[in-house]
Coordinates of C-alpha atoms in Angstrom, one line a residue:
M172 CA -27.9 77.1 49.9
L173 CA -27.3 75.5 46.3
T174 CA -29.3 72.7 47.1
F175 CA -31.6 75.5 47.8
I176 CA -31.0 78.0 44.2
S177 CA -31.1 74.9 42.3
L178 CA -35.0 73.8 43.9
Y179 CA -35.6 77.1 43.5
K180 CA -34.7 77.1 39.2
V181 CA -36.0 73.4 38.6
K182 CA -39.3 75.2 40.3
Y183 CA -40.0 77.7 38.4
L184 CA -39.0 76.3 35.4
E185 CA -41.9 73.4 35.6
T186 CA -44.1 76.8 36.6
Y187 CA -43.3 78.1 33.4
C188 CA -43.9 75.1 31.7
N189 CA -47.1 74.5 33.0
K190 CA -48.3 78.1 32.1
A191 CA -47.1 77.7 28.5
L192 CA -48.4 74.7 27.8
L193 CA -51.8 75.5 29.5
W194 CA -51.7 78.7 27.3
F195 CA -51.8 76.6 24.9
W196 CA -54.3 74.2 25.1
F197 CA -55.6 77.9 25.7
Y198 CA -54.5 78.8 22.1
L199 CA -56.6 75.8 21.0
A200 CA -59.5 76.5 23.0
V201 CA -60.4 79.8 22.3
L202 CA -58.9 80.9 19.0
Q203 CA -62.1 80.4 16.8
I204 CA -64.3 83.1 14.3
P205 CA -67.4 82.6 16.8
K206 CA -70.0 80.4 15.5
K207 CA -73.3 82.1 14.1
V208 CA -75.8 82.2 17.5
N209 CA -79.9 81.6 17.0
W210 CA -80.5 85.0 19.0
E211 CA -84.2 84.0 18.4
E212 CA -84.5 81.5 20.5
Y213 CA -83.5 84.1 23.4
I214 CA -85.6 87.4 22.6
P215 CA -90.3 87.1 22.6
Q216 CA -91.2 87.0 19.1
G217 CA -93.1 90.1 17.9
S218 CA -91.4 92.4 20.7
D219 CA -89.4 95.8 19.8
Q220 CA -86.1 94.0 20.6
W221 CA -86.6 91.6 18.3
E222 CA -87.9 94.0 15.3
S223 CA -84.9 95.8 15.9
Q224 CA -82.6 92.8 15.7
M225 CA -83.8 91.7 12.4
V226 CA -83.7 95.1 11.6
V227 CA -79.3 94.3 12.5
S228 CA -79.2 91.2 11.3
R229 CA -80.2 92.3 7.7
M230 CA -77.9 94.6 7.8
F231 CA -75.0 91.9 7.8
E232 CA -76.7 89.9 5.5
E233 CA -76.4 92.4 2.6
K234 CA -72.5 92.8 3.3
P235 CA -71.2 90.7 6.3
I236 CA -68.1 93.5 7.8
W237 CA -69.9 97.4 8.6
S238 CA -67.8 100.5 10.3
K239 CA -69.9 101.9 13.8
N240 CA -70.1 105.2 12.0
S241 CA -71.4 103.1 8.5
L242 CA -74.1 101.0 10.4
T243 CA -74.9 103.8 12.4
E244 CA -76.0 106.4 9.7
R245 CA -77.5 103.6 7.5
L246 CA -79.7 102.6 10.4
L247 CA -80.7 106.3 11.3
D248 CA -82.1 106.5 7.6
K249 CA -84.5 103.5 8.4
G250 CA -85.5 106.0 11.5
L251 CA -83.8 104.0 14.2
S252 CA -81.7 104.9 16.7
F253 CA -80.6 102.9 19.9
S254 CA -78.4 104.1 23.1
P255 CA -74.5 102.4 23.6
G256 CA -75.5 99.9 25.8
M257 CA -78.4 98.3 23.6
F258 CA -76.7 98.8 20.3
R259 CA -74.0 97.5 21.5
R260 CA -75.9 94.2 22.5
L261 CA -78.3 94.0 19.1
L262 CA -74.4 94.2 17.5
C263 CA -73.0 91.0 19.8
R264 CA -75.8 88.8 18.7
I265 CA -74.2 88.4 15.1
A266 CA -70.9 89.7 15.0
Y267 CA -67.1 90.3 16.5
Y268 CA -64.6 92.9 15.4
F269 CA -60.7 92.7 15.6
S270 CA -58.9 94.9 18.3
S271 CA -56.3 95.3 15.5
G272 CA -54.9 94.0 12.4
P273 CA -56.6 95.0 8.6
F274 CA -59.9 95.3 9.8
Q275 CA -59.6 96.8 13.1
R276 CA -62.4 98.2 15.0
F277 CA -64.9 96.5 12.2
W278 CA -68.2 94.5 12.8
I279 CA -67.5 91.4 11.6
K280 CA -71.0 88.5 10.6
K281 CA -70.2 85.8 13.2
G282 CA -69.2 82.4 11.2
Y283 CA -67.3 84.2 8.4
D284 CA -63.4 84.7 9.1
P285 CA -62.2 87.8 6.2
R286 CA -58.3 87.1 6.7
K287 CA -59.5 83.3 4.6
D288 CA -61.8 85.1 1.6
P289 CA -59.6 87.5 -1.0
D290 CA -63.4 88.8 -1.4
S291 CA -63.0 90.6 2.1
R292 CA -60.2 92.7 0.3
I293 CA -62.4 95.6 -0.2
Y294 CA -64.3 95.6 3.8
Q295 CA -60.7 96.6 4.3
R296 CA -59.9 99.1 6.8
I297 CA -58.0 102.1 5.8
D298 CA -57.4 104.9 7.7
Y299 CA -56.7 108.8 7.1
R300 CA -54.5 111.3 9.5
V301 CA -55.2 115.1 9.1
P302 CA -51.3 116.7 8.2
V303 CA -50.2 118.0 11.9
P304 CA -49.5 121.7 10.4
L305 CA -54.0 121.7 9.8
Q306 CA -53.9 120.3 13.6
R307 CA -53.4 123.9 14.2
I308 CA -56.2 125.2 12.3
D309 CA -59.9 125.4 13.3
Y310 CA -61.9 124.5 10.1
Q311 CA -64.1 121.9 11.8
V312 CA -67.8 122.5 11.3
P313 CA -69.5 124.7 14.0
L314 CA -72.3 122.1 15.8
R315 CA -75.8 122.5 15.8
S316 CA -77.6 124.3 18.6
S317 CA -80.4 121.9 18.1
C318 CA -78.5 118.7 18.5
N319 CA -75.1 117.1 19.4
K320 CA -74.5 115.9 16.0
L321 CA -72.7 117.4 13.1
N322 CA -73.7 119.9 9.7
H323 CA -72.6 116.7 7.2
R324 CA -72.9 112.9 6.8
W325 CA -70.8 110.1 7.3
E326 CA -71.6 109.6 3.5
D327 CA -70.9 112.7 2.4
I328 CA -67.5 112.1 4.5
C329 CA -66.5 108.8 2.0
A330 CA -68.3 110.6 -0.8
F331 CA -65.6 113.5 -0.3
R332 CA -67.9 116.1 -0.3
A333 CA -66.9 117.1 3.3
F334 CA -63.7 117.0 5.5
P335 CA -63.1 114.7 8.1
Y336 CA -63.7 116.1 11.4
K337 CA -62.1 114.1 13.6
F338 CA -57.4 113.9 13.5
Q339 CA -57.6 110.3 12.6
T340 CA -60.9 108.9 10.7
S341 CA -60.8 105.3 10.1
L342 CA -63.1 104.4 6.4
Q343 CA -63.5 101.1 4.5
F344 CA -62.8 101.0 0.8
F345 CA -65.9 100.2 0.6
E346 CA -67.4 103.4 0.3
L347 CA -64.8 105.0 -1.0
V348 CA -66.2 106.8 -4.2
D349 CA -62.9 107.7 -5.8
D350 CA -62.9 106.0 -9.8
Y351 CA -58.9 104.8 -8.3
I352 CA -59.6 103.0 -5.5
Q353 CA -62.1 101.2 -6.4
S354 CA -60.7 100.3 -9.7
E355 CA -58.2 98.9 -7.7
I356 CA -59.7 96.9 -4.9
N357 CA -61.6 95.4 -7.7
K358 CA -58.5 94.0 -9.3
P359 CA -57.8 90.1 -8.3
P360 CA -56.0 90.2 -4.9
M361 CA -51.9 89.9 -5.9
Q362 CA -51.3 87.5 -2.8
A363 CA -51.9 84.9 -1.4
T364 CA -52.8 85.4 2.0
C365 CA -54.4 87.7 4.5
T366 CA -51.4 89.8 5.8
F367 CA -51.4 91.1 9.6
E368 CA -49.9 94.4 8.4
S369 CA -51.7 95.2 5.1
G370 CA -53.8 92.4 4.4
W371 CA -54.8 91.1 0.7
F372 CA -53.1 94.1 -0.6
S373 CA -49.2 95.2 -0.4
L374 CA -48.1 97.6 1.5
N375 CA -46.6 99.5 -1.3
K376 CA -50.4 99.6 -2.3
I377 CA -51.6 100.6 0.8
N378 CA -49.6 103.4 0.6
C379 CA -50.5 104.3 -2.4
F380 CA -54.2 104.2 -1.7
R381 CA -53.4 106.2 2.3
Q382 CA -52.1 108.8 -0.6
R383 CA -54.2 108.9 -2.7
L384 CA -57.1 109.1 0.6
M385 CA -54.6 112.6 1.5
V386 CA -54.8 114.7 -2.1
R387 CA -58.9 113.6 -2.1
Y388 CA -59.2 115.2 1.0
L389 CA -56.2 118.3 1.2
S390 CA -58.3 119.4 -1.9
I391 CA -61.7 119.6 -0.3
F392 CA -59.9 121.2 3.4
P393 CA -62.5 124.0 4.4
K394 CA -60.1 126.7 4.7
P395 CA -56.9 128.5 3.6
G396 CA -53.3 126.4 4.0
A397 CA -53.7 123.6 2.4
E398 CA -52.6 123.8 -0.8
S399 CA -48.4 123.7 -0.1
L400 CA -49.4 120.3 1.2
L401 CA -51.6 119.5 -1.5
K402 CA -48.8 120.0 -4.3
A403 CA -46.6 117.3 -2.1
A404 CA -49.3 114.9 -1.6
T405 CA -50.5 114.6 -6.0
S406 CA -46.7 114.6 -6.4
K407 CA -45.8 112.0 -4.1
F408 CA -49.1 109.4 -5.7
E409 CA -48.4 109.8 -9.1
K410 CA -44.7 108.8 -7.8
L411 CA -45.7 105.9 -5.2
K412 CA -48.5 104.8 -8.4
R413 CA -45.6 104.2 -10.8
E414 CA -43.7 102.5 -8.1
C415 CA -46.5 99.9 -7.7
N416 CA -47.7 99.7 -11.6
R417 CA -44.0 98.5 -12.4
T418 CA -43.9 96.3 -9.4
V419 CA -46.9 94.8 -11.5
V420 CA -45.3 94.9 -14.5
K421 CA -42.3 92.8 -13.4
L422 CA -44.2 90.5 -11.6
G423 CA -46.5 90.0 -14.6
G424 CA -42.7 89.1 -16.6
E425 CA -41.9 86.7 -13.6
E426 CA -44.7 84.5 -14.0
C427 CA -44.4 84.6 -17.8
R428 CA -40.8 83.1 -17.3
Q429 CA -42.3 80.7 -15.2
A430 CA -44.5 79.2 -16.7
N431 CA -42.5 79.1 -19.6
T432 CA -39.9 77.1 -18.2
G433 CA -42.1 73.9 -17.9
L434 CA -43.1 73.8 -21.7
E435 CA -41.3 70.6 -23.4
E436 CA -37.6 71.3 -25.1
S437 CA -39.0 70.7 -28.1
E438 CA -41.5 74.1 -28.3
E439 CA -40.1 77.3 -28.1
P440 CA -40.9 79.5 -25.1
A441 CA -43.0 82.7 -25.7
N442 CA -40.1 85.6 -25.9
V443 CA -40.2 88.2 -22.8
E444 CA -38.7 90.4 -22.5
D445 CA -36.4 91.0 -19.2
E446 CA -37.6 94.3 -17.9
D447 CA -34.9 95.3 -14.8
V448 CA -37.3 97.2 -13.3
E449 CA -36.6 97.7 -9.1
A450 CA -39.9 98.7 -6.6
A451 CA -39.1 101.1 -4.7
E452 CA -39.6 101.1 -0.8
A453 CA -42.6 102.9 0.4
N454 CA -42.5 106.3 2.3
N455 CA -44.6 105.6 5.4
S456 CA -45.2 108.3 7.1
D457 CA -48.1 107.2 9.1
E458 CA -46.9 106.0 12.7
E459 CA -47.2 102.4 13.4
E460 CA -49.4 101.4 15.1
S461 CA -48.6 98.7 18.6
E462 CA -50.4 95.2 17.8
E463 CA -53.3 94.2 20.5
E464 CA -55.6 91.6 21.0
L465 CA -58.2 90.6 19.2
D466 CA -61.9 90.9 20.7
L467 CA -64.7 89.0 19.6
T468 CA -68.0 90.0 21.5
G469 CA -70.2 87.9 22.1
D470 CA -73.2 88.7 23.8
T471 CA -73.8 87.4 27.3
E472 CA -77.4 86.4 27.2
M473 CA -75.7 83.9 24.9
P474 CA -74.6 80.3 24.7
M475 CA -71.7 80.2 23.1
P476 CA -69.9 77.3 21.9
S477 CA -68.4 74.9 24.8
P478 CA -64.2 75.3 24.5
S479 CA -62.4 71.9 22.7
H480 CA -60.6 71.2 26.1
P481 CA -63.8 71.4 29.1
N482 CA -61.4 70.2 31.7
I483 CA -59.5 73.4 32.4
S484 CA -61.6 76.2 33.6
M485 CA -61.8 79.3 30.5
T486 CA -61.2 82.1 33.6
H487 CA -57.8 80.6 35.3
L488 CA -56.9 80.2 31.3
Q489 CA -57.1 83.9 30.4
E490 CA -55.5 84.6 34.6
L491 CA -52.9 82.4 33.2
F492 CA -52.4 84.0 30.2
G493 CA -52.3 87.6 31.7
S494 CA -50.0 86.6 33.8
F495 CA -47.2 86.3 30.8
P496 CA -45.7 87.9 28.1
P497 CA -48.7 86.6 24.9
D498 CA -45.6 87.0 22.9
E499 CA -43.6 84.5 24.5
I500 CA -43.5 81.0 25.2
G501 CA -40.4 79.6 26.9
G502 CA -38.0 82.0 26.2
D503 CA -39.2 82.5 21.9
K504 CA -40.8 84.6 20.7
V505 CA -43.6 83.4 18.7
Q506 CA -43.4 85.2 15.1
G507 CA -46.4 85.6 12.2
N508 CA -46.2 87.2 8.7
G509 CA -50.2 87.4 9.0
S510 CA -50.8 83.8 11.1
E511 CA -52.9 83.9 13.7
E512 CA -50.4 83.7 16.1
E513 CA -51.1 87.7 15.6
Y514 CA -55.0 87.5 16.9
H515 CA -55.6 86.6 20.3
I516 CA -58.9 86.0 20.6
Y517 CA -61.8 86.4 23.1
E518 CA -65.0 84.6 23.0
E519 CA -66.4 86.5 25.9
D520 CA -67.8 89.5 25.6
S521 CA -65.3 92.4 26.1
D522 CA -65.1 95.7 27.3
N523 CA -61.8 97.1 25.2
Y524 CA -64.1 98.3 22.4
S525 CA -63.5 102.1 22.9
E526 CA -65.6 104.9 21.1
E527 CA -63.8 106.3 18.0

């Protein structure tokens, strides 16, 4: 009996180790940003689909990351409207998306990794959630009878001329018409890496941006009931802004002191006043989003780059990968601070993209 149990344990450990090893190979083979696909070879030149694909491709030459709402409205302005299936196909040929992280659900040009480019910070995502007390108020703009569209445009929402019509709205820094936000996102980044939680900004700064959005949208709430919330949000925003400014001053002083330690003894270092300032912890009232998979969508008509380990079946690897927890290998949780371990990448087209 003991021998049978021992053999079972050995067999179980061997199977688990094999799975972990296969997951590791799968990780190396697939965890790559999709490369640009030469779609021109697969679409007849001069056809309607060719012209549509060219228009969408030019949009990603204009900027590498788009929110779906913004992209849809720009195409409508050009007189183009596609069915959901066709729109997704046009996008999958030239773009992919993350299903989590600071660029969640935004379409990104293939071959471009925003986690490695500090300039991508202006395209990050920020969510606005309507306060719970206001969710009980019927504030939505009535629908037109002729078509199932709202009376205001996405551009109006980004310019704070119209209140968001959903309880949660995903926005892009680049599009927000606000002097404070634009001034802050165009400053040189204060951190050298893109983190999973807050991208190229600190959590304090992200919380400050969220509170700024709260102030701007509450100030245009279309019905009575937001006055007290606006007053509280304004006070909180001013407090967070002061904390962020003090943190920047403190970091600047530390950088100066580090530079002075490198001076020769014959040189007198500049006098730097040591300010005793503590950076207050930001109060993040938003609900934390669960870390999801990172789906990289691609057109199934297009030949995707073959994995670096061709002897291993990709389908078999994915099945094995799904049979045990992705965040545990050999009993130890994989940890990362904005690292690629938090982004599980699939080069095959995925149906996980949901309409927001």
